[in-house]
PDB file of C-alpha atoms and ligand atoms in Angstrom:
ATOM      1  CA  MET W   1     -46.594 -73.434 -15.308  1.00  0.00           C
ATOM      2  CA  ARG W   2     -43.594 -76.608 -16.542  1.00  0.00           C
ATOM      3  CA  PHE W   3     -43.476 -79.137 -17.221  1.00  0.00           C
ATOM      4  CA  SER W   4     -41.800 -82.291 -19.078  1.00  0.00           C
ATOM      5  CA  VAL W   5     -41.834 -85.708 -19.656  1.00  0.00           C
ATOM      6  CA  LEU W   6     -39.234 -87.134 -18.243  1.00  0.00           C
ATOM      7  CA  SER W   7     -40.281 -90.857 -19.945  1.00  0.00           C
ATOM      8  CA  SER W   8     -42.317 -92.331 -21.394  1.00  0.00           C
ATOM      9  CA  GLY W   9     -43.879 -95.519 -23.453  1.00  0.00           C
ATOM     10  CA  SER W  10     -43.322 -99.322 -22.237  1.00  0.00           C
ATOM     11  CA  LYS W  11     -40.867 -99.208 -20.570  1.00  0.00           C
ATOM     12  CA  ALA W  12     -41.152 -96.394 -18.168  1.00  0.00           C
ATOM     13  CA  ASN W  13     -43.292 -92.739 -17.703  1.00  0.00           C
ATOM     14  CA  SER W  14     -42.275 -90.501 -15.309  1.00  0.00           C
ATOM     15  CA  THR W  15     -43.539 -85.758 -16.166  1.00  0.00           C
ATOM     16  CA  PHE W  16     -42.566 -83.651 -13.668  1.00  0.00           C
ATOM     17  CA  ILE W  17     -44.864 -80.478 -13.634  1.00  0.00           C
ATOM     18  CA  GLU W  18     -44.260 -77.701 -11.631  1.00  0.00           C
ATOM     19  CA  ALA W  19     -47.643 -75.341 -10.586  1.00  0.00           C
ATOM     20  CA  GLY W  20     -48.047 -72.613  -8.646  1.00  0.00           C
ATOM     21  CA  SER W  21     -45.389 -72.939  -5.938  1.00  0.00           C
ATOM     22  CA  LYS W  22     -45.988 -76.763  -5.886  1.00  0.00           C
ATOM     23  CA  ARG W  23     -43.947 -79.428  -8.058  1.00  0.00           C
ATOM     24  CA  PHE W  24     -45.501 -83.031  -8.909  1.00  0.00           C
ATOM     25  CA  LEU W  25     -43.991 -85.792 -10.515  1.00  0.00           C
ATOM     26  CA  ILE W  26     -47.251 -88.347 -12.456  1.00  0.00           C
ATOM     27  CA  ASP W  27     -46.326 -91.453 -12.027  1.00  0.00           C
ATOM     28  CA  CYS W  28     -42.555 -92.412 -11.500  1.00  0.00           C
ATOM     29  CA  GLY W  29     -41.257 -95.462 -13.728  1.00  0.00           C
ATOM     30  CA  LEU W  30     -37.924 -94.626 -14.445  1.00  0.00           C
ATOM     31  CA  SER W  31     -35.037 -96.243 -11.868  1.00  0.00           C
ATOM     32  CA  ALA W  32     -34.747 -93.417  -8.842  1.00  0.00           C
ATOM     33  CA  ARG W  33     -31.291 -93.063 -10.333  1.00  0.00           C
ATOM     34  CA  GLN W  34     -33.038 -91.912 -14.252  1.00  0.00           C
ATOM     35  CA  THR W  35     -34.678 -90.082 -12.349  1.00  0.00           C
ATOM     36  CA  VAL W  36     -33.021 -88.303 -10.891  1.00  0.00           C
ATOM     37  CA  LEU W  37     -30.712 -87.060 -13.224  1.00  0.00           C
ATOM     38  CA  ARG W  38     -33.170 -86.405 -15.909  1.00  0.00           C
ATOM     39  CA  LEU W  39     -34.521 -83.854 -13.459  1.00  0.00           C
ATOM     40  CA  GLY W  40     -31.131 -82.584 -14.153  1.00  0.00           C
ATOM     41  CA  LYS W  41     -31.242 -82.301 -17.364  1.00  0.00           C
ATOM     42  CA  ILE W  42     -34.816 -80.001 -16.814  1.00  0.00           C
ATOM     43  CA  GLY W  43     -32.568 -78.560 -14.601  1.00  0.00           C
ATOM     44  CA  ILE W  44     -34.866 -79.198 -11.572  1.00  0.00           C
ATOM     45  CA  ASN W  45     -32.825 -80.494  -8.286  1.00  0.00           C
ATOM     46  CA  ALA W  46     -35.420 -83.453  -7.036  1.00  0.00           C
ATOM     47  CA  GLU W  47     -34.774 -82.762  -2.982  1.00  0.00           C
ATOM     48  CA  THR W  48     -37.270 -79.618  -4.907  1.00  0.00           C
ATOM     49  CA  LEU W  49     -39.899 -81.644  -5.459  1.00  0.00           C
ATOM     50  CA  ASP W  50     -43.617 -81.736  -3.576  1.00  0.00           C
ATOM     51  CA  ALA W  51     -45.515 -85.369  -4.021  1.00  0.00           C
ATOM     52  CA  ILE W  52     -45.816 -87.970  -6.872  1.00  0.00           C
ATOM     53  CA  LEU W  53     -49.279 -88.943  -7.812  1.00  0.00           C
ATOM     54  CA  ILE W  54     -49.953 -92.374  -9.565  1.00  0.00           C
ATOM     55  CA  THR W  55     -52.329 -93.245 -12.090  1.00  0.00           C
ATOM     56  CA  HIS W  56     -52.553 -97.201 -12.165  1.00  0.00           C
ATOM     57  CA  GLU W  57     -50.080-100.014 -10.553  1.00  0.00           C
ATOM     58  CA  HIS W  58     -48.389-100.811 -14.496  1.00  0.00           C
ATOM     59  CA  SER W  59     -44.665-101.400 -12.890  1.00  0.00           C
ATOM     60  CA  ASP W  60     -44.007 -98.994 -16.145  1.00  0.00           C
ATOM     61  CA  HIS W  61     -46.117 -96.393 -13.818  1.00  0.00           C
ATOM     62  CA  ILE W  62     -44.456 -97.715 -10.042  1.00  0.00           C
ATOM     63  CA  GLY W  63     -40.963 -99.046 -10.191  1.00  0.00           C
ATOM     64  CA  GLY W  64     -39.199 -96.314  -9.040  1.00  0.00           C
ATOM     65  CA  VAL W  65     -42.108 -94.631  -7.364  1.00  0.00           C
ATOM     66  CA  SER W  66     -40.921 -97.100  -3.721  1.00  0.00           C
ATOM     67  CA  VAL W  67     -36.944 -95.401  -3.504  1.00  0.00           C
ATOM     68  CA  MET W  68     -37.558 -92.080  -4.708  1.00  0.00           C
ATOM     69  CA  SER W  69     -40.439 -91.565  -2.713  1.00  0.00           C
ATOM     70  CA  ARG W  70     -38.648 -92.662   0.466  1.00  0.00           C
ATOM     71  CA  LYS W  71     -34.768 -90.810  -0.711  1.00  0.00           C
ATOM     72  CA  PHE W  72     -36.734 -87.574  -0.275  1.00  0.00           C
ATOM     73  CA  ARG W  73     -39.539 -88.358   1.412  1.00  0.00           C
ATOM     74  CA  LEU W  74     -41.856 -87.895  -1.166  1.00  0.00           C
ATOM     75  CA  PRO W  75     -45.416 -88.871  -0.401  1.00  0.00           C
ATOM     76  CA  VAL W  76     -47.493 -90.595  -3.001  1.00  0.00           C
ATOM     77  CA  TYR W  77     -50.616 -90.241  -4.025  1.00  0.00           C
ATOM     78  CA  ALA W  78     -53.488 -92.838  -5.119  1.00  0.00           C
ATOM     79  CA  ASN W  79     -56.734 -94.035  -5.200  1.00  0.00           C
ATOM     80  CA  LYS W  80     -57.349 -97.056  -2.705  1.00  0.00           C
ATOM     81  CA  LYS W  81     -57.756-100.086  -4.778  1.00  0.00           C
ATOM     82  CA  THR W  82     -53.831 -98.411  -6.347  1.00  0.00           C
ATOM     83  CA  ALA W  83     -52.610 -97.831  -3.185  1.00  0.00           C
ATOM     84  CA  ALA W  84     -52.850-101.616  -2.038  1.00  0.00           C
ATOM     85  CA  PHE W  85     -50.232-102.368  -4.859  1.00  0.00           C
ATOM     86  CA  ILE W  86     -47.920 -99.972  -3.508  1.00  0.00           C
ATOM     87  CA  GLU W  87     -45.436-100.836  -1.093  1.00  0.00           C
ATOM     88  CA  ASN W  88     -42.587 -99.177   0.770  1.00  0.00           C
ATOM     89  CA  VAL W  89     -42.623 -95.784   0.503  1.00  0.00           C
ATOM     90  CA  PHE W  90     -42.213 -92.231   2.719  1.00  0.00           C
ATOM     91  CA  ASP W  91     -45.571 -91.535   2.939  1.00  0.00           C
ATOM     92  CA  LEU W  92     -49.607 -93.461   0.773  1.00  0.00           C
ATOM     93  CA  GLN W  93     -52.493 -91.212   0.816  1.00  0.00           C
ATOM     94  CA  ILE W  94     -55.043 -92.846  -1.051  1.00  0.00           C
ATOM     95  CA  PHE W  95     -57.349 -90.059  -3.042  1.00  0.00           C
ATOM     96  CA  ARG W  96     -60.860 -90.293  -4.071  1.00  0.00           C
ATOM     97  CA  THR W  97     -61.032 -90.870  -8.250  1.00  0.00           C
ATOM     98  CA  SER W  98     -62.951 -87.478  -8.845  1.00  0.00           C
ATOM     99  CA  SER W  99     -62.501 -85.633  -5.023  1.00  0.00           C
ATOM    100  CA  LYS W 100     -60.509 -82.816  -6.277  1.00  0.00           C
ATOM    101  CA  PHE W 101     -57.399 -82.098  -3.277  1.00  0.00           C
ATOM    102  CA  GLU W 102     -55.726 -78.905  -2.908  1.00  0.00           C
ATOM    103  CA  PHE W 103     -51.510 -78.423  -2.732  1.00  0.00           C
ATOM    104  CA  GLU W 104     -52.136 -74.253  -1.080  1.00  0.00           C
ATOM    105  CA  ASP W 105     -52.090 -72.744  -4.843  1.00  0.00           C
ATOM    106  CA  VAL W 106     -53.112 -75.651  -6.653  1.00  0.00           C
ATOM    107  CA  VAL W 107     -55.864 -78.269  -7.671  1.00  0.00           C
ATOM    108  CA  VAL W 108     -55.179 -81.154  -8.530  1.00  0.00           C
ATOM    109  CA  ASN W 109     -58.457 -83.915  -9.574  1.00  0.00           C
ATOM    110  CA  SER W 110     -58.575 -87.064 -11.488  1.00  0.00           C
ATOM    111  CA  PHE W 111     -60.559 -88.811 -13.783  1.00  0.00           C
ATOM    112  CA  SER W 112     -61.726 -93.183 -14.011  1.00  0.00           C
ATOM    113  CA  THR W 113     -60.597 -94.323 -16.826  1.00  0.00           C
ATOM    114  CA  VAL W 114     -60.875 -97.449 -18.473  1.00  0.00           C
ATOM    115  CA  HIS W 115     -56.800-100.254 -19.023  1.00  0.00           C
ATOM    116  CA  ASP W 116     -56.369-103.755 -17.780  1.00  0.00           C
ATOM    117  CA  VAL W 117     -55.176-102.366 -13.897  1.00  0.00           C
ATOM    118  CA  VAL W 118     -58.131-102.201 -10.770  1.00  0.00           C
ATOM    119  CA  ASP W 119     -58.698 -98.490 -10.608  1.00  0.00           C
ATOM    120  CA  PRO W 120     -56.776 -96.243 -13.688  1.00  0.00           C
ATOM    121  CA  VAL W 121     -57.195 -92.503 -14.379  1.00  0.00           C
ATOM    122  CA  GLY W 122     -55.842 -89.398 -15.551  1.00  0.00           C
ATOM    123  CA  TYR W 123     -54.632 -86.484 -13.411  1.00  0.00           C
ATOM    124  CA  ILE W 124     -56.837 -82.721 -13.902  1.00  0.00           C
ATOM    125  CA  ILE W 125     -53.392 -80.499 -12.515  1.00  0.00           C
ATOM    126  CA  GLU W 126     -54.996 -76.326 -12.466  1.00  0.00           C
ATOM    127  CA  SER W 127     -53.626 -73.497 -11.325  1.00  0.00           C
ATOM    128  CA  GLU W 128     -53.293 -69.913 -11.818  1.00  0.00           C
ATOM    129  CA  GLY W 129     -56.294 -69.565 -14.332  1.00  0.00           C
ATOM    130  CA  ILE W 130     -53.876 -72.770 -16.567  1.00  0.00           C
ATOM    131  CA  LYS W 131     -55.130 -76.356 -16.950  1.00  0.00           C
ATOM    132  CA  PHE W 132     -53.551 -79.607 -17.449  1.00  0.00           C
ATOM    133  CA  VAL W 133     -54.514 -83.575 -18.280  1.00  0.00           C
ATOM    134  CA  GLN W 134     -52.002 -85.728 -18.787  1.00  0.00           C
ATOM    135  CA  ALA W 135     -54.081 -89.006 -19.606  1.00  0.00           C
ATOM    136  CA  THR W 136     -52.024 -92.022 -20.968  1.00  0.00           C
ATOM    137  CA  ASP W 137     -53.015 -95.412 -20.986  1.00  0.00           C
ATOM    138  CA  ILE W 138     -56.437 -95.456 -21.781  1.00  0.00           C
ATOM    139  CA  GLY W 139     -58.533 -98.222 -24.335  1.00  0.00           C
ATOM    140  CA  LYS W 140     -60.626 -96.477 -26.368  1.00  0.00           C
ATOM    141  CA  VAL W 141     -62.036 -92.405 -25.084  1.00  0.00           C
ATOM    142  CA  THR W 142     -65.935 -92.537 -22.795  1.00  0.00           C
ATOM    143  CA  PRO W 143     -67.925 -89.091 -22.335  1.00  0.00           C
ATOM    144  CA  LEU W 144     -66.145 -88.644 -18.893  1.00  0.00           C
ATOM    145  CA  MET W 145     -62.609 -88.276 -20.883  1.00  0.00           C
ATOM    146  CA  ARG W 146     -64.221 -85.598 -23.584  1.00  0.00           C
ATOM    147  CA  HIS W 147     -66.011 -84.125 -20.434  1.00  0.00           C
ATOM    148  CA  ALA W 148     -62.397 -83.804 -18.613  1.00  0.00           C
ATOM    149  CA  VAL W 149     -60.135 -82.806 -21.180  1.00  0.00           C
ATOM    150  CA  ARG W 150     -63.152 -79.717 -22.019  1.00  0.00           C
ATOM    151  CA  GLY W 151     -60.986 -76.459 -21.650  1.00  0.00           C
ATOM    152  CA  ALA W 152     -57.617 -78.166 -21.076  1.00  0.00           C
ATOM    153  CA  ASN W 153     -54.421 -75.709 -22.151  1.00  0.00           C
ATOM    154  CA  VAL W 154     -51.497 -79.107 -22.193  1.00  0.00           C
ATOM    155  CA  MET W 155     -53.129 -82.656 -23.041  1.00  0.00           C
ATOM    156  CA  VAL W 156     -49.877 -84.807 -22.981  1.00  0.00           C
ATOM    157  CA  ILE W 157     -52.270 -87.853 -24.509  1.00  0.00           C
ATOM    158  CA  GLU W 158     -51.831 -90.893 -24.793  1.00  0.00           C
ATOM    159  CA  SER W 159     -50.655 -91.798 -28.934  1.00  0.00           C
ATOM    160  CA  ASN W 160     -49.206 -95.784 -28.410  1.00  0.00           C
ATOM    161  CA  HIS W 161     -50.026 -97.446 -31.715  1.00  0.00           C
ATOM    162  CA  ASP W 162     -50.650 -96.776 -35.558  1.00  0.00           C
ATOM    163  CA  GLU W 163     -53.312 -99.422 -36.717  1.00  0.00           C
ATOM    164  CA  GLN W 164     -51.375-100.767 -39.422  1.00  0.00           C
ATOM    165  CA  MET W 165     -48.274-101.621 -38.122  1.00  0.00           C
ATOM    166  CA  LEU W 166     -49.824-102.995 -35.196  1.00  0.00           C
ATOM    167  CA  ARG W 167     -50.755-105.916 -36.969  1.00  0.00           C
ATOM    168  CA  ASP W 168     -47.806-105.803 -38.970  1.00  0.00           C
ATOM    169  CA  CYS W 169     -46.004-105.755 -36.232  1.00  0.00           C
ATOM    170  CA  ARG W 170     -44.095-108.984 -35.043  1.00  0.00           C
ATOM    171  CA  TYR W 171     -46.228-108.844 -31.757  1.00  0.00           C
ATOM    172  CA  PRO W 172     -48.009-112.583 -30.188  1.00  0.00           C
ATOM    173  CA  TRP W 173     -52.126-112.047 -31.936  1.00  0.00           C
ATOM    174  CA  GLU W 174     -52.649-112.387 -27.987  1.00  0.00           C
ATOM    175  CA  LEU W 175     -51.235-109.480 -27.596  1.00  0.00           C
ATOM    176  CA  LYS W 176     -51.606-107.313 -30.382  1.00  0.00           C
ATOM    177  CA  GLN W 177     -55.717-108.562 -28.783  1.00  0.00           C
ATOM    178  CA  ARG W 178     -54.537-106.529 -25.864  1.00  0.00           C
ATOM    179  CA  ILE W 179     -52.952-103.511 -27.109  1.00  0.00           C
ATOM    180  CA  ALA W 180     -56.323-103.015 -29.246  1.00  0.00           C
ATOM    181  CA  SER W 181     -58.400-104.329 -26.688  1.00  0.00           C
ATOM    182  CA  THR W 182     -60.971-101.268 -25.267  1.00  0.00           C
ATOM    183  CA  HIS W 183     -58.581-101.941 -21.787  1.00  0.00           C
ATOM    184  CA  GLY W 184     -56.136-101.449 -23.765  1.00  0.00           C
ATOM    185  CA  HIS W 185     -54.096 -98.042 -25.122  1.00  0.00           C
ATOM    186  CA  LEU W 186     -55.286 -95.343 -27.244  1.00  0.00           C
ATOM    187  CA  SER W 187     -53.929 -95.062 -31.319  1.00  0.00           C
ATOM    188  CA  ASN W 188     -53.180 -92.452 -32.847  1.00  0.00           C
ATOM    189  CA  ALA W 189     -55.450 -92.663 -34.691  1.00  0.00           C
ATOM    190  CA  GLY W 190     -57.975 -92.447 -31.658  1.00  0.00           C
ATOM    191  CA  CYS W 191     -55.632 -89.802 -30.210  1.00  0.00           C
ATOM    192  CA  ALA W 192     -55.971 -87.489 -32.976  1.00  0.00           C
ATOM    193  CA  GLU W 193     -59.874 -87.685 -33.503  1.00  0.00           C
ATOM    194  CA  LEU W 194     -59.772 -86.396 -29.168  1.00  0.00           C
ATOM    195  CA  ILE W 195     -57.179 -83.761 -29.627  1.00  0.00           C
ATOM    196  CA  ALA W 196     -59.230 -82.490 -32.317  1.00  0.00           C
ATOM    197  CA  GLU W 197     -62.650 -82.045 -30.936  1.00  0.00           C
ATOM    198  CA  SER W 198     -61.167 -80.681 -27.767  1.00  0.00           C
ATOM    199  CA  ILE W 199     -59.318 -77.603 -29.646  1.00  0.00           C
ATOM    200  CA  HIS W 200     -59.982 -74.293 -28.980  1.00  0.00           C
ATOM    201  CA  PRO W 201     -57.958 -71.717 -28.526  1.00  0.00           C
ATOM    202  CA  GLY W 202     -56.655 -71.767 -25.238  1.00  0.00           C
ATOM    203  CA  LEU W 203     -55.854 -74.919 -26.125  1.00  0.00           C
ATOM    204  CA  THR W 204     -51.512 -75.037 -26.888  1.00  0.00           C
ATOM    205  CA  HIS W 205     -49.252 -77.255 -25.580  1.00  0.00           C
ATOM    206  CA  VAL W 206     -50.362 -80.977 -27.574  1.00  0.00           C
ATOM    207  CA  VAL W 207     -47.410 -84.036 -26.248  1.00  0.00           C
ATOM    208  CA  LEU W 208     -47.893 -87.379 -27.806  1.00  0.00           C
ATOM    209  CA  ALA W 209     -47.280 -89.487 -24.882  1.00  0.00           C
ATOM    210  CA  HIS W 210     -46.742 -93.828 -24.748  1.00  0.00           C
ATOM    211  CA  LEU W 211     -45.689 -94.301 -28.126  1.00  0.00           C
ATOM    212  CA  SER W 212     -45.465 -97.700 -29.207  1.00  0.00           C
ATOM    213  CA  GLU W 213     -41.793 -98.650 -30.432  1.00  0.00           C
ATOM    214  CA  ASN W 214     -42.536-102.481 -32.394  1.00  0.00           C
ATOM    215  CA  SER W 215     -46.324-100.675 -33.689  1.00  0.00           C
ATOM    216  CA  ASN W 216     -45.134 -96.435 -33.872  1.00  0.00           C
ATOM    217  CA  CYS W 217     -42.710 -94.073 -34.419  1.00  0.00           C
ATOM    218  CA  PRO W 218     -42.486 -90.499 -34.459  1.00  0.00           C
ATOM    219  CA  GLU W 219     -43.008 -89.899 -38.069  1.00  0.00           C
ATOM    220  CA  ALA W 220     -46.397 -92.050 -37.844  1.00  0.00           C
ATOM    221  CA  ALA W 221     -48.027 -90.168 -35.110  1.00  0.00           C
ATOM    222  CA  LEU W 222     -47.043 -86.920 -36.319  1.00  0.00           C
ATOM    223  CA  LYS W 223     -49.128 -88.557 -40.085  1.00  0.00           C
ATOM    224  CA  THR W 224     -52.219 -89.695 -38.623  1.00  0.00           C
ATOM    225  CA  MET W 225     -51.833 -85.939 -36.480  1.00  0.00           C
ATOM    226  CA  ARG W 226     -51.416 -83.381 -39.490  1.00  0.00           C
ATOM    227  CA  GLU W 227     -54.858 -85.521 -41.359  1.00  0.00           C
ATOM    228  CA  TYR W 228     -57.064 -84.528 -38.654  1.00  0.00           C
ATOM    229  CA  LEU W 229     -55.205 -80.890 -37.662  1.00  0.00           C
ATOM    230  CA  ASP W 230     -53.060 -77.960 -38.374  1.00  0.00           C
ATOM    231  CA  ILE W 231     -50.100 -78.612 -36.106  1.00  0.00           C
ATOM    232  CA  GLN W 232     -48.899 -76.047 -37.205  1.00  0.00           C
ATOM    233  CA  GLN W 233     -51.342 -73.861 -34.704  1.00  0.00           C
ATOM    234  CA  PHE W 234     -49.290 -74.651 -31.460  1.00  0.00           C
ATOM    235  CA  GLU W 235     -47.142 -73.466 -29.421  1.00  0.00           C
ATOM    236  CA  THR W 236     -46.340 -77.239 -28.333  1.00  0.00           C
ATOM    237  CA  PHE W 237     -46.888 -80.043 -30.399  1.00  0.00           C
ATOM    238  CA  ILE W 238     -44.836 -82.894 -30.072  1.00  0.00           C
ATOM    239  CA  CYS W 239     -43.554 -86.273 -29.070  1.00  0.00           C
ATOM    240  CA  ALA W 240     -42.338 -87.272 -25.339  1.00  0.00           C
ATOM    241  CA  SER W 241     -40.164 -90.218 -25.809  1.00  0.00           C
ATOM    242  CA  VAL W 242     -38.956 -93.616 -23.324  1.00  0.00           C
ATOM    243  CA  GLU W 243     -35.274 -92.165 -24.341  1.00  0.00           C
ATOM    244  CA  GLU W 244     -35.021 -88.739 -22.998  1.00  0.00           C
ATOM    245  CA  PRO W 245     -37.296 -85.925 -21.709  1.00  0.00           C
ATOM    246  CA  THR W 246     -38.522 -83.130 -23.228  1.00  0.00           C
ATOM    247  CA  PRO W 247     -38.156 -79.762 -23.003  1.00  0.00           C
ATOM    248  CA  LEU W 248     -39.291 -78.440 -19.791  1.00  0.00           C
ATOM    249  CA  ILE W 249     -42.313 -76.351 -21.362  1.00  0.00           C
ATOM    250  CA  GLU W 250     -43.648 -73.201 -19.939  1.00  0.00           C
ATOM    251  CA  VAL W 251     -47.168 -72.487 -20.420  1.00  0.00           C
ATOM    252  CA  ILE W 252     -49.011 -69.112 -20.495  1.00  0.00           C
ATOM    253  CA  ALA W 253     -52.220 -68.506 -19.261  1.00  0.00           C
ATOM    254  CA  GLY W 254     -53.225 -66.589 -22.360  1.00  0.00           C
ATOM    255  CA  GLN W 255     -50.518 -68.063 -24.979  1.00  0.00           C
ATOM    256  CA  SER W 256     -52.288 -69.004 -28.628  1.00  0.00           C
ATOM    257  CA  LYS W 257     -51.787 -68.591 -31.500  1.00  0.00           C
ATOM    258  CA  LEU W 258     -54.989 -70.798 -32.882  1.00  0.00           C
ATOM    259  CA  ALA W 259     -57.137 -68.277 -34.707  1.00  0.00           C
ATOM    260  CA  ILE W 260     -60.349 -69.601 -34.454  1.00  0.00           C
TER     261      ILE W 260
HETATM  262 ZN1   ZN A 301     -48.534 -97.633 -19.268  1.00  0.00          ZN
HETATM  263 ZN1   ZN A 302     -50.793 -99.630 -18.531  1.00  0.00          ZN
END
């Protein structure tokens, strides 16, 4: 399995993942042009994509989906309520949240998250004995999410804000309330707690995602992580960025340097 977070943050979100013989995007918040460009940077031709999976209808997640889907004749998968917000795509496929669906050797599942939209989900993608989980735009960690990330080899997980930086930043009070609410975004500490309780020898790759540009920075996020975790023990422990894609990260089953 290989993946790269092409863009992550309040402006645009998109993750590339190659699992088994299939290639997906989770969300398509970049313009089609930027998506193609960033895929090119990691050596992937957009013509080889198979499908786009959508988490929720905020424009930073679906802004490029219509053009991208039609240009490359890509089916777009979403649950029913979210699908109502997706227009002008090549082919819209509706799934039931928490019902698995398959693409040959790849199993895709979704789980409900808590966020201020109609029916948000995170994704679990499993292939060749590797479990990839992505959850961003999460107001709070629920028992369902804890269950979803259990046994993950890869976690792409929201680490949106530093609680102190959010209190001190120049956002209007209402926006601060929204972000910090149970339907907003997950803090660095919330993210660190979830990772810490999900640790097992097979959890080798962690990408912190959806970092706020105004109330967070990679240094602050990683500082909080170090209070909860020995991040050196992971093969990958990095922050995704809205500016450029992460490297194309290869995940191999059984790859672990965790001494637990
Ligand atoms: Zn978002
Ligand atoms: Zn959102």
